[in-house]
mmCIF file with all atom_site columns, C-alpha atoms in Angstrom:
data_model
loop_
_atom_site.group_PDB
_atom_site.id
_atom_site.type_symbol
_atom_site.label_atom_id
_atom_site.label_alt_id
_atom_site.label_comp_id
_atom_site.label_asym_id
_atom_site.label_entity_id
_atom_site.label_seq_id
_atom_site.pdbx_PDB_ins_code
_atom_site.Cartn_x
_atom_site.Cartn_y
_atom_site.Cartn_z
_atom_site.occupancy
_atom_site.B_iso_or_equiv
_atom_site.pdbx_formal_charge
_atom_site.auth_seq_id
_atom_site.auth_comp_id
_atom_site.auth_asym_id
_atom_site.auth_atom_id
_atom_site.pdbx_PDB_model_num
ATOM 1   C CA . LEU A 1 1   ? -58.014  254.068 234.561 1.00 51.00 ? 14  LEU A CA 1
ATOM 2   C CA . ASN A 1 2   ? -57.721  257.666 235.852 1.00 62.00 ? 15  ASN A CA 1
ATOM 3   C CA . ASP A 1 3   ? -61.265  257.492 237.259 1.00 68.00 ? 16  ASP A CA 1
ATOM 4   C CA . ASP A 1 4   ? -62.787  257.964 233.752 1.00 65.00 ? 17  ASP A CA 1
ATOM 5   C CA . PRO A 1 5   ? -65.737  255.532 233.466 1.00 61.00 ? 18  PRO A CA 1
ATOM 6   C CA . SER A 1 6   ? -66.447  256.508 229.849 1.00 67.00 ? 19  SER A CA 1
ATOM 7   C CA . ARG A 1 7   ? -63.560  254.428 228.580 1.00 68.00 ? 20  ARG A CA 1
ATOM 8   C CA . TYR A 1 8   ? -64.990  251.085 229.698 1.00 70.00 ? 21  TYR A CA 1
ATOM 9   C CA . VAL A 1 9   ? -68.044  249.352 228.465 1.00 75.00 ? 22  VAL A CA 1
ATOM 10  C CA . LEU A 1 10  ? -69.313  246.265 230.313 1.00 77.00 ? 23  LEU A CA 1
ATOM 11  C CA . ARG A 1 11  ? -71.710  244.021 228.376 1.00 84.00 ? 24  ARG A CA 1
ATOM 12  C CA . LEU A 1 12  ? -73.572  241.249 230.057 1.00 84.00 ? 25  LEU A CA 1
ATOM 13  C CA . SER A 1 13  ? -75.723  238.623 228.507 1.00 82.00 ? 26  SER A CA 1
ATOM 14  C CA . GLY A 1 14  ? -77.792  235.827 229.845 1.00 79.00 ? 27  GLY A CA 1
ATOM 15  C CA . THR A 1 15  ? -80.934  233.891 229.631 1.00 77.00 ? 28  THR A CA 1
ATOM 16  C CA . LEU A 1 16  ? -83.763  234.360 232.066 1.00 75.00 ? 29  LEU A CA 1
ATOM 17  C CA . ARG A 1 17  ? -85.057  231.113 233.395 1.00 74.00 ? 30  ARG A CA 1
ATOM 18  C CA . SER A 1 18  ? -87.635  230.745 236.072 1.00 78.00 ? 31  SER A CA 1
ATOM 19  C CA . PRO A 1 19  ? -88.294  227.432 237.735 1.00 82.00 ? 32  PRO A CA 1
ATOM 20  C CA . LYS A 1 20  ? -91.385  225.447 236.659 1.00 83.00 ? 33  LYS A CA 1
ATOM 21  C CA . MET A 1 21  ? -93.086  222.287 237.613 1.00 84.00 ? 34  MET A CA 1
ATOM 22  C CA . ASP A 1 22  ? -95.220  219.874 235.560 1.00 86.00 ? 35  ASP A CA 1
ATOM 23  C CA . PHE A 1 23  ? -97.579  217.453 237.258 1.00 86.00 ? 36  PHE A CA 1
ATOM 24  C CA . HIS A 1 24  ? -98.435  214.000 235.920 1.00 88.00 ? 37  HIS A CA 1
ATOM 25  C CA . PRO A 1 25  ? -101.271 213.239 235.861 1.00 85.00 ? 38  PRO A CA 1
ATOM 26  C CA . PRO A 1 26  ? -102.532 216.875 235.647 1.00 80.00 ? 39  PRO A CA 1
ATOM 27  C CA . PHE A 1 27  ? -105.602 215.964 237.650 1.00 78.00 ? 40  PHE A CA 1
ATOM 28  C CA . LEU A 1 28  ? -105.881 213.618 240.588 1.00 79.00 ? 41  LEU A CA 1
ATOM 29  C CA . MET A 1 29  ? -109.136 211.915 241.384 1.00 80.00 ? 42  MET A CA 1
ATOM 30  C CA . LEU A 1 30  ? -109.203 209.989 244.657 1.00 81.00 ? 43  LEU A CA 1
ATOM 31  C CA . MET A 1 31  ? -111.501 206.960 244.829 1.00 81.00 ? 44  MET A CA 1
ATOM 32  C CA . PRO A 1 32  ? -114.579 207.140 247.087 1.00 81.00 ? 45  PRO A CA 1
ATOM 33  C CA . VAL A 1 33  ? -114.145 205.109 250.190 1.00 84.00 ? 46  VAL A CA 1
ATOM 34  C CA . PRO A 1 34  ? -116.218 204.511 253.387 1.00 86.00 ? 47  PRO A CA 1
ATOM 35  C CA . LEU A 1 35  ? -115.881 206.972 256.228 1.00 87.00 ? 48  LEU A CA 1
ATOM 36  C CA . GLY A 1 36  ? -112.651 206.568 258.209 1.00 88.00 ? 49  GLY A CA 1
ATOM 37  C CA . VAL A 1 37  ? -110.869 204.744 255.322 1.00 89.00 ? 50  VAL A CA 1
ATOM 38  C CA . GLU A 1 38  ? -107.916 206.335 253.577 1.00 91.00 ? 51  GLU A CA 1
ATOM 39  C CA . SER A 1 39  ? -107.920 206.989 249.818 1.00 88.00 ? 52  SER A CA 1
ATOM 40  C CA . GLU A 1 40  ? -104.690 207.903 248.133 1.00 90.00 ? 53  GLU A CA 1
ATOM 41  C CA . GLY A 1 41  ? -103.264 208.788 244.793 1.00 89.00 ? 54  GLY A CA 1
ATOM 42  C CA . VAL A 1 42  ? -99.808  209.397 243.394 1.00 92.00 ? 55  VAL A CA 1
ATOM 43  C CA . VAL A 1 43  ? -98.570  212.400 241.359 1.00 89.00 ? 56  VAL A CA 1
ATOM 44  C CA . THR A 1 44  ? -95.182  212.760 239.681 1.00 91.00 ? 57  THR A CA 1
ATOM 45  C CA . ILE A 1 45  ? -93.756  216.225 239.850 1.00 89.00 ? 58  ILE A CA 1
ATOM 46  C CA . ILE A 1 46  ? -91.289  217.189 237.048 1.00 88.00 ? 59  ILE A CA 1
ATOM 47  C CA . PRO A 1 47  ? -89.226  220.220 237.896 1.00 87.00 ? 60  PRO A CA 1
ATOM 48  C CA . TRP A 1 48  ? -87.790  222.373 235.076 1.00 83.00 ? 61  TRP A CA 1
ATOM 49  C CA . ASP A 1 49  ? -85.124  225.098 234.986 1.00 81.00 ? 62  ASP A CA 1
ATOM 50  C CA . PHE A 1 50  ? -84.134  224.857 238.729 1.00 80.00 ? 63  PHE A CA 1
ATOM 51  C CA . MET A 1 51  ? -80.704  226.291 238.981 1.00 79.00 ? 64  MET A CA 1
ATOM 52  C CA . ARG A 1 52  ? -79.948  224.772 242.382 1.00 81.00 ? 65  ARG A CA 1
ATOM 53  C CA . GLN A 1 53  ? -81.298  222.219 244.827 1.00 85.00 ? 66  GLN A CA 1
ATOM 54  C CA . SER A 1 54  ? -84.636  223.217 246.427 1.00 86.00 ? 67  SER A CA 1
ATOM 55  C CA . ARG A 1 55  ? -86.943  221.625 248.908 1.00 90.00 ? 68  ARG A CA 1
ATOM 56  C CA . ILE A 1 56  ? -90.590  221.437 247.829 1.00 89.00 ? 69  ILE A CA 1
ATOM 57  C CA . ARG A 1 57  ? -93.365  221.812 250.364 1.00 89.00 ? 70  ARG A CA 1
ATOM 58  C CA . VAL A 1 58  ? -97.116  221.773 249.992 1.00 88.00 ? 71  VAL A CA 1
ATOM 59  C CA . ARG A 1 59  ? -99.829  224.013 251.375 1.00 87.00 ? 72  ARG A CA 1
ATOM 60  C CA . LEU A 1 60  ? -102.929 221.864 251.842 1.00 86.00 ? 73  LEU A CA 1
ATOM 61  C CA . PRO A 1 61  ? -106.433 223.262 251.768 1.00 83.00 ? 74  PRO A CA 1
ATOM 62  C CA . GLU A 1 62  ? -108.602 223.446 254.905 1.00 85.00 ? 75  GLU A CA 1
ATOM 63  C CA . LEU A 1 63  ? -112.263 222.592 254.492 1.00 82.00 ? 76  LEU A CA 1
ATOM 64  C CA . GLU A 1 64  ? -115.106 224.204 256.481 1.00 81.00 ? 77  GLU A CA 1
ATOM 65  C CA . LEU A 1 65  ? -117.605 221.624 257.865 1.00 79.00 ? 78  LEU A CA 1
ATOM 66  C CA . ALA A 1 66  ? -121.361 222.199 258.271 1.00 79.00 ? 79  ALA A CA 1
ATOM 67  C CA . ASP A 1 67  ? -120.859 223.039 261.990 1.00 83.00 ? 80  ASP A CA 1
ATOM 68  C CA . GLY A 1 68  ? -118.337 225.810 261.132 1.00 85.00 ? 81  GLY A CA 1
ATOM 69  C CA . SER A 1 69  ? -115.237 223.952 262.245 1.00 85.00 ? 82  SER A CA 1
ATOM 70  C CA . ARG A 1 70  ? -112.287 223.643 259.898 1.00 85.00 ? 83  ARG A CA 1
ATOM 71  C CA . THR A 1 71  ? -110.339 220.480 259.056 1.00 85.00 ? 84  THR A CA 1
ATOM 72  C CA . CYS A 1 72  ? -107.613 219.314 256.649 1.00 87.00 ? 85  CYS A CA 1
ATOM 73  C CA . PRO A 1 73  ? -108.391 215.713 255.739 1.00 87.00 ? 86  PRO A CA 1
ATOM 74  C CA . PHE A 1 74  ? -105.396 215.598 253.320 1.00 88.00 ? 87  PHE A CA 1
ATOM 75  C CA . SER A 1 75  ? -101.878 214.538 253.886 1.00 90.00 ? 88  SER A CA 1
ATOM 76  C CA . VAL A 1 76  ? -98.871  214.497 251.603 1.00 92.00 ? 89  VAL A CA 1
ATOM 77  C CA . GLN A 1 77  ? -95.771  212.352 251.580 1.00 95.00 ? 90  GLN A CA 1
ATOM 78  C CA . PHE A 1 78  ? -92.728  212.343 249.347 1.00 95.00 ? 91  PHE A CA 1
ATOM 79  C CA . PRO A 1 79  ? -91.530  208.753 249.618 1.00 95.00 ? 92  PRO A CA 1
ATOM 80  C CA . GLU A 1 80  ? -88.283  209.370 247.735 1.00 93.00 ? 93  GLU A CA 1
ATOM 81  C CA . GLY A 1 81  ? -87.607  212.822 249.248 1.00 93.00 ? 94  GLY A CA 1
ATOM 82  C CA . GLN A 1 82  ? -88.884  216.319 248.492 1.00 91.00 ? 95  GLN A CA 1
ATOM 83  C CA . ASN A 1 83  ? -85.627  217.903 247.311 1.00 91.00 ? 96  ASN A CA 1
ATOM 84  C CA . THR A 1 84  ? -85.056  218.799 243.650 1.00 87.00 ? 97  THR A CA 1
ATOM 85  C CA . VAL A 1 85  ? -81.504  217.629 242.803 1.00 85.00 ? 98  VAL A CA 1
ATOM 86  C CA . LEU A 1 86  ? -79.657  219.167 239.881 1.00 80.00 ? 99  LEU A CA 1
ATOM 87  C CA . SER A 1 87  ? -77.483  216.664 238.029 1.00 75.00 ? 100 SER A CA 1
ATOM 88  C CA . SER A 1 88  ? -74.123  217.446 236.357 1.00 71.00 ? 101 SER A CA 1
ATOM 89  C CA . ALA A 1 89  ? -75.982  217.259 232.990 1.00 69.00 ? 102 ALA A CA 1
ATOM 90  C CA . GLY A 1 90  ? -78.298  220.080 234.116 1.00 66.00 ? 103 GLY A CA 1
ATOM 91  C CA . THR A 1 91  ? -81.416  217.949 234.568 1.00 73.00 ? 104 THR A CA 1
ATOM 92  C CA . THR A 1 92  ? -83.531  217.798 237.700 1.00 81.00 ? 105 THR A CA 1
ATOM 93  C CA . ASN A 1 93  ? -84.895  214.666 239.323 1.00 88.00 ? 106 ASN A CA 1
ATOM 94  C CA . LYS A 1 94  ? -88.580  213.811 239.255 1.00 92.00 ? 107 LYS A CA 1
ATOM 95  C CA . LEU A 1 95  ? -90.417  213.770 242.575 1.00 93.00 ? 108 LEU A CA 1
ATOM 96  C CA . THR A 1 96  ? -93.090  211.346 243.680 1.00 94.00 ? 109 THR A CA 1
ATOM 97  C CA . CYS A 1 97  ? -95.900  212.883 245.728 1.00 92.00 ? 110 CYS A CA 1
ATOM 98  C CA . ARG A 1 98  ? -98.422  210.630 247.523 1.00 93.00 ? 111 ARG A CA 1
ATOM 99  C CA . VAL A 1 99  ? -101.674 212.476 248.371 1.00 89.00 ? 112 VAL A CA 1
ATOM 100 C CA . SER A 1 100 ? -103.996 210.894 250.969 1.00 90.00 ? 113 SER A CA 1
ATOM 101 C CA . PHE A 1 101 ? -107.510 211.768 252.141 1.00 87.00 ? 114 PHE A CA 1
ATOM 102 C CA . LYS A 1 102 ? -109.236 210.394 255.186 1.00 89.00 ? 115 LYS A CA 1
ATOM 103 C CA . SER A 1 103 ? -112.336 211.678 256.960 1.00 85.00 ? 116 SER A CA 1
ATOM 104 C CA . SER A 1 104 ? -114.711 210.421 259.639 1.00 84.00 ? 117 SER A CA 1
ATOM 105 C CA . LYS A 1 105 ? -117.423 212.858 258.365 1.00 81.00 ? 118 LYS A CA 1
ATOM 106 C CA . PRO A 1 106 ? -119.102 212.850 254.990 1.00 78.00 ? 119 PRO A CA 1
ATOM 107 C CA . MET A 1 107 ? -117.677 215.546 252.668 1.00 77.00 ? 120 MET A CA 1
ATOM 108 C CA . SER A 1 108 ? -116.739 216.188 249.079 1.00 72.00 ? 121 SER A CA 1
ATOM 109 C CA . PHE A 1 109 ? -114.121 218.595 247.802 1.00 71.00 ? 122 PHE A CA 1
ATOM 110 C CA . LEU A 1 110 ? -112.943 220.114 244.517 1.00 72.00 ? 123 LEU A CA 1
ATOM 111 C CA . GLY A 1 111 ? -109.908 222.362 244.897 1.00 71.00 ? 124 GLY A CA 1
ATOM 112 C CA . GLU A 1 112 ? -106.218 223.004 244.613 1.00 77.00 ? 125 GLU A CA 1
ATOM 113 C CA . MET A 1 113 ? -102.985 222.435 246.524 1.00 82.00 ? 126 MET A CA 1
ATOM 114 C CA . LEU A 1 114 ? -100.138 224.907 246.470 1.00 83.00 ? 127 LEU A CA 1
ATOM 115 C CA . PHE A 1 115 ? -96.551  223.695 245.846 1.00 84.00 ? 128 PHE A CA 1
ATOM 116 C CA . ILE A 1 116 ? -93.849  226.006 247.091 1.00 85.00 ? 129 ILE A CA 1
ATOM 117 C CA . ASP A 1 117 ? -90.022  225.851 246.713 1.00 83.00 ? 130 ASP A CA 1
ATOM 118 C CA . GLN A 1 118 ? -87.379  227.213 249.097 1.00 81.00 ? 131 GLN A CA 1
ATOM 119 C CA . GLU A 1 119 ? -87.355  230.589 247.354 1.00 79.00 ? 132 GLU A CA 1
ATOM 120 C CA . GLU A 1 120 ? -91.102  230.972 247.830 1.00 78.00 ? 133 GLU A CA 1
ATOM 121 C CA . ASN A 1 121 ? -91.857  230.346 244.226 1.00 72.00 ? 134 ASN A CA 1
ATOM 122 C CA . ARG A 1 122 ? -95.460  229.070 244.162 1.00 68.00 ? 135 ARG A CA 1
ATOM 123 C CA . TRP A 1 123 ? -97.198  226.706 241.777 1.00 65.00 ? 136 TRP A CA 1
ATOM 124 C CA . LEU A 1 124 ? -100.899 226.635 241.855 1.00 54.00 ? 137 LEU A CA 1
ATOM 125 C CA . GLU A 1 125 ? -100.876 223.499 239.845 1.00 49.00 ? 138 GLU A CA 1
ATOM 126 C CA . GLN A 1 126 ? -103.714 222.174 237.810 1.00 42.00 ? 139 GLN A CA 1
ATOM 127 C CA . GLN A 1 127 ? -103.840 219.464 240.424 1.00 43.00 ? 140 GLN A CA 1
ATOM 128 C CA . THR A 1 128 ? -107.486 218.929 241.404 1.00 44.00 ? 141 THR A CA 1
ATOM 129 C CA . THR A 1 129 ? -108.519 216.629 244.162 1.00 46.00 ? 142 THR A CA 1
ATOM 130 C CA . VAL A 1 130 ? -112.012 215.207 244.194 1.00 46.00 ? 143 VAL A CA 1
ATOM 131 C CA . PHE A 1 131 ? -113.507 213.049 246.960 1.00 46.00 ? 144 PHE A CA 1
ATOM 132 C CA . SER A 1 132 ? -117.041 211.811 247.645 1.00 46.00 ? 145 SER A CA 1
ATOM 133 C CA . PRO A 1 133 ? -117.498 209.230 250.349 1.00 46.00 ? 146 PRO A CA 1
ATOM 134 C CA . TYR A 1 134 ? -119.510 206.057 249.680 1.00 46.00 ? 147 TYR A CA 1
ATOM 135 C CA . THR A 1 135 ? -122.021 206.992 252.355 1.00 42.00 ? 148 THR A CA 1
ATOM 136 C CA . ARG A 1 136 ? -123.396 209.821 250.241 1.00 41.00 ? 149 ARG A CA 1
ATOM 137 C CA . THR A 1 137 ? -123.351 207.667 247.110 1.00 43.00 ? 150 THR A CA 1
ATOM 138 C CA . TRP A 1 138 ? -125.371 204.926 248.792 1.00 43.00 ? 151 TRP A CA 1
ATOM 139 C CA . HIS A 1 139 ? -127.975 207.468 250.014 1.00 39.00 ? 152 HIS A CA 1
ATOM 140 C CA . CYS A 1 140 ? -128.378 208.870 246.537 1.00 37.00 ? 153 CYS A CA 1
ATOM 141 C CA . THR A 1 141 ? -128.602 205.386 245.006 1.00 40.00 ? 154 THR A CA 1
ATOM 142 C CA . ALA A 1 142 ? -131.361 204.416 247.547 1.00 40.00 ? 155 ALA A CA 1
ATOM 143 C CA . LEU A 1 143 ? -133.372 207.559 246.764 1.00 41.00 ? 156 LEU A CA 1
ATOM 144 C CA . ILE A 1 144 ? -133.219 206.983 243.012 1.00 40.00 ? 157 ILE A CA 1
ATOM 145 C CA . LYS A 1 145 ? -134.385 203.355 243.342 1.00 39.00 ? 158 LYS A CA 1
ATOM 146 C CA . LYS A 1 146 ? -137.382 204.400 245.404 1.00 37.00 ? 159 LYS A CA 1
ATOM 147 C CA . LEU A 1 147 ? -138.467 206.856 242.587 1.00 36.00 ? 160 LEU A CA 1
#
Protein backbone atom coordinates (compact mmCIF):
# COMPACT_ATOMS: atom_id res chain seq x y z
CA LEU A 1 0.00 0.00 0.00
CA ASN A 2 2.66 2.49 1.01
CA ASP A 3 0.22 5.41 0.56
CA ASP A 4 0.62 5.24 -3.23
CA PRO A 5 -2.87 5.69 -4.75
CA SER A 6 -1.61 5.25 -8.33
CA ARG A 7 -1.37 1.46 -7.93
CA TYR A 8 -5.09 0.89 -7.40
CA VAL A 9 -7.91 1.41 -9.84
CA LEU A 10 -11.46 1.19 -8.64
CA ARG A 11 -14.11 0.59 -11.29
CA LEU A 12 -17.78 0.92 -10.54
CA SER A 13 -20.65 0.16 -12.82
CA GLY A 14 -24.37 0.44 -12.39
CA THR A 15 -27.64 1.33 -13.95
CA LEU A 16 -29.37 4.59 -13.17
CA ARG A 17 -33.04 4.05 -12.43
CA SER A 18 -35.41 6.69 -11.27
CA PRO A 19 -38.83 5.79 -9.93
CA LYS A 20 -41.80 6.28 -12.25
CA MET A 21 -45.55 5.88 -11.97
CA ASP A 22 -48.13 5.07 -14.63
CA PHE A 23 -51.80 5.89 -14.14
CA HIS A 24 -54.69 3.85 -15.45
CA PRO A 25 -56.85 5.32 -16.81
CA PRO A 26 -54.61 8.20 -17.87
CA PHE A 27 -57.57 10.62 -17.52
CA LEU A 28 -60.27 10.63 -14.88
CA MET A 29 -63.63 12.17 -15.65
CA LEU A 30 -66.01 12.40 -12.72
CA MET A 31 -69.73 12.20 -13.45
CA PRO A 32 -71.82 15.34 -12.97
CA VAL A 33 -73.99 15.13 -9.86
CA PRO A 34 -76.40 17.45 -8.03
CA LEU A 35 -74.93 19.89 -5.51
CA GLY A 36 -73.90 18.29 -2.23
CA VAL A 37 -73.68 14.79 -3.76
CA GLU A 38 -70.35 13.01 -4.00
CA SER A 39 -68.91 11.90 -7.34
CA GLU A 40 -65.96 9.51 -7.35
CA GLY A 41 -63.63 7.66 -9.67
CA VAL A 42 -60.89 5.07 -9.23
CA VAL A 43 -57.36 5.24 -10.61
CA THR A 44 -54.81 2.42 -10.54
CA ILE A 45 -51.25 3.63 -9.92
CA ILE A 46 -48.50 1.38 -11.28
CA PRO A 47 -45.10 2.16 -9.71
CA TRP A 48 -41.93 1.31 -11.66
CA ASP A 49 -38.26 1.12 -10.62
CA PHE A 50 -38.78 1.82 -6.93
CA MET A 51 -35.75 0.47 -5.07
CA ARG A 52 -37.42 0.45 -1.66
CA GLN A 53 -40.80 0.89 -0.04
CA SER A 54 -42.22 4.38 -0.26
CA ARG A 55 -45.39 6.07 0.93
CA ILE A 56 -47.28 7.97 -1.78
CA ARG A 57 -49.16 11.14 -0.90
CA VAL A 58 -51.24 13.48 -3.02
CA ARG A 59 -51.27 17.27 -3.25
CA LEU A 60 -54.81 18.28 -4.16
CA PRO A 61 -55.62 21.50 -6.02
CA GLU A 62 -57.42 24.37 -4.32
CA LEU A 63 -60.06 26.16 -6.32
CA GLU A 64 -60.87 29.86 -6.06
CA LEU A 65 -64.59 30.62 -5.86
CA ALA A 66 -66.35 33.67 -7.31
CA ASP A 67 -66.32 35.38 -3.89
CA GLY A 68 -62.51 35.01 -3.69
CA SER A 69 -62.52 32.24 -1.07
CA ARG A 70 -60.55 29.05 -1.70
CA THR A 71 -61.78 25.49 -1.33
CA CYS A 72 -60.64 21.95 -2.01
CA PRO A 73 -63.69 19.88 -2.96
CA PHE A 74 -61.52 16.82 -3.67
CA SER A 75 -60.54 13.98 -1.37
CA VAL A 76 -58.32 10.99 -2.01
CA GLN A 77 -58.30 7.56 -0.37
CA PHE A 78 -56.04 4.56 -0.87
CA PRO A 79 -58.36 1.69 0.21
CA GLU A 80 -55.57 -0.93 0.04
CA GLY A 81 -52.83 1.32 1.46
CA GLN A 82 -50.59 3.97 -0.05
CA ASN A 83 -47.20 2.27 0.34
CA THR A 84 -45.30 0.88 -2.61
CA VAL A 85 -44.03 -2.57 -1.60
CA LEU A 86 -41.10 -4.16 -3.38
CA SER A 87 -41.44 -7.95 -3.79
CA SER A 88 -38.54 -10.40 -3.72
CA ALA A 89 -38.89 -10.66 -7.52
CA GLY A 90 -38.21 -6.92 -7.83
CA THR A 91 -41.72 -5.89 -8.79
CA THR A 92 -43.81 -3.26 -7.04
CA ASN A 93 -47.48 -3.55 -6.04
CA LYS A 94 -50.19 -1.57 -7.82
CA LEU A 95 -52.02 1.04 -5.76
CA THR A 96 -55.72 1.84 -5.95
CA CYS A 97 -56.56 5.52 -5.53
CA ARG A 98 -60.16 6.67 -5.05
CA VAL A 99 -60.71 10.33 -5.99
CA SER A 100 -63.90 12.03 -4.74
CA PHE A 101 -65.46 15.41 -5.46
CA LYS A 102 -68.26 17.05 -3.49
CA SER A 103 -69.37 20.67 -3.51
CA SER A 104 -72.33 22.64 -2.22
CA LYS A 105 -71.61 25.39 -4.77
CA PRO A 106 -71.72 25.12 -8.58
CA MET A 107 -68.25 24.83 -10.09
CA SER A 108 -66.31 23.12 -12.81
CA PHE A 109 -62.64 22.24 -12.83
CA LEU A 110 -60.00 20.98 -15.22
CA GLY A 111 -56.61 20.44 -13.64
CA GLU A 112 -53.98 18.18 -12.15
CA MET A 113 -53.10 16.46 -8.90
CA LEU A 114 -49.53 15.96 -7.76
CA PHE A 115 -48.38 12.55 -6.47
CA ILE A 116 -45.29 12.62 -4.23
CA ASP A 117 -43.21 9.79 -2.75
CA GLN A 118 -41.22 9.78 0.52
CA GLU A 119 -38.10 11.07 -1.22
CA GLU A 120 -40.04 14.05 -2.62
CA ASN A 121 -40.04 12.72 -6.18
CA ARG A 122 -43.05 14.32 -7.83
CA TRP A 123 -45.30 13.09 -10.60
CA LEU A 124 -47.46 15.64 -12.28
CA GLU A 125 -49.43 12.89 -13.82
CA GLN A 126 -51.58 13.20 -16.86
CA GLN A 127 -54.45 12.70 -14.46
CA THR A 128 -57.12 15.23 -15.27
CA THR A 129 -60.22 15.71 -13.20
CA VAL A 130 -63.29 17.25 -14.76
CA PHE A 131 -66.50 18.09 -12.92
CA SER A 132 -69.57 20.04 -13.91
CA PRO A 133 -72.59 19.95 -11.60
CA TYR A 134 -76.04 19.14 -12.98
CA THR A 135 -77.37 22.51 -11.87
CA ARG A 136 -75.33 24.26 -14.57
CA THR A 137 -76.27 21.64 -17.14
CA TRP A 138 -79.98 22.06 -16.42
CA HIS A 139 -79.75 25.85 -16.75
CA CYS A 140 -77.99 25.54 -20.12
CA THR A 141 -80.53 23.00 -21.36
CA ALA A 142 -83.43 25.28 -20.36
CA LEU A 143 -81.91 28.22 -22.25
CA ILE A 144 -81.35 26.19 -25.41
CA LYS A 145 -84.94 24.93 -25.44
CA LYS A 146 -86.25 28.52 -25.17
CA LEU A 147 -84.27 29.57 -28.25
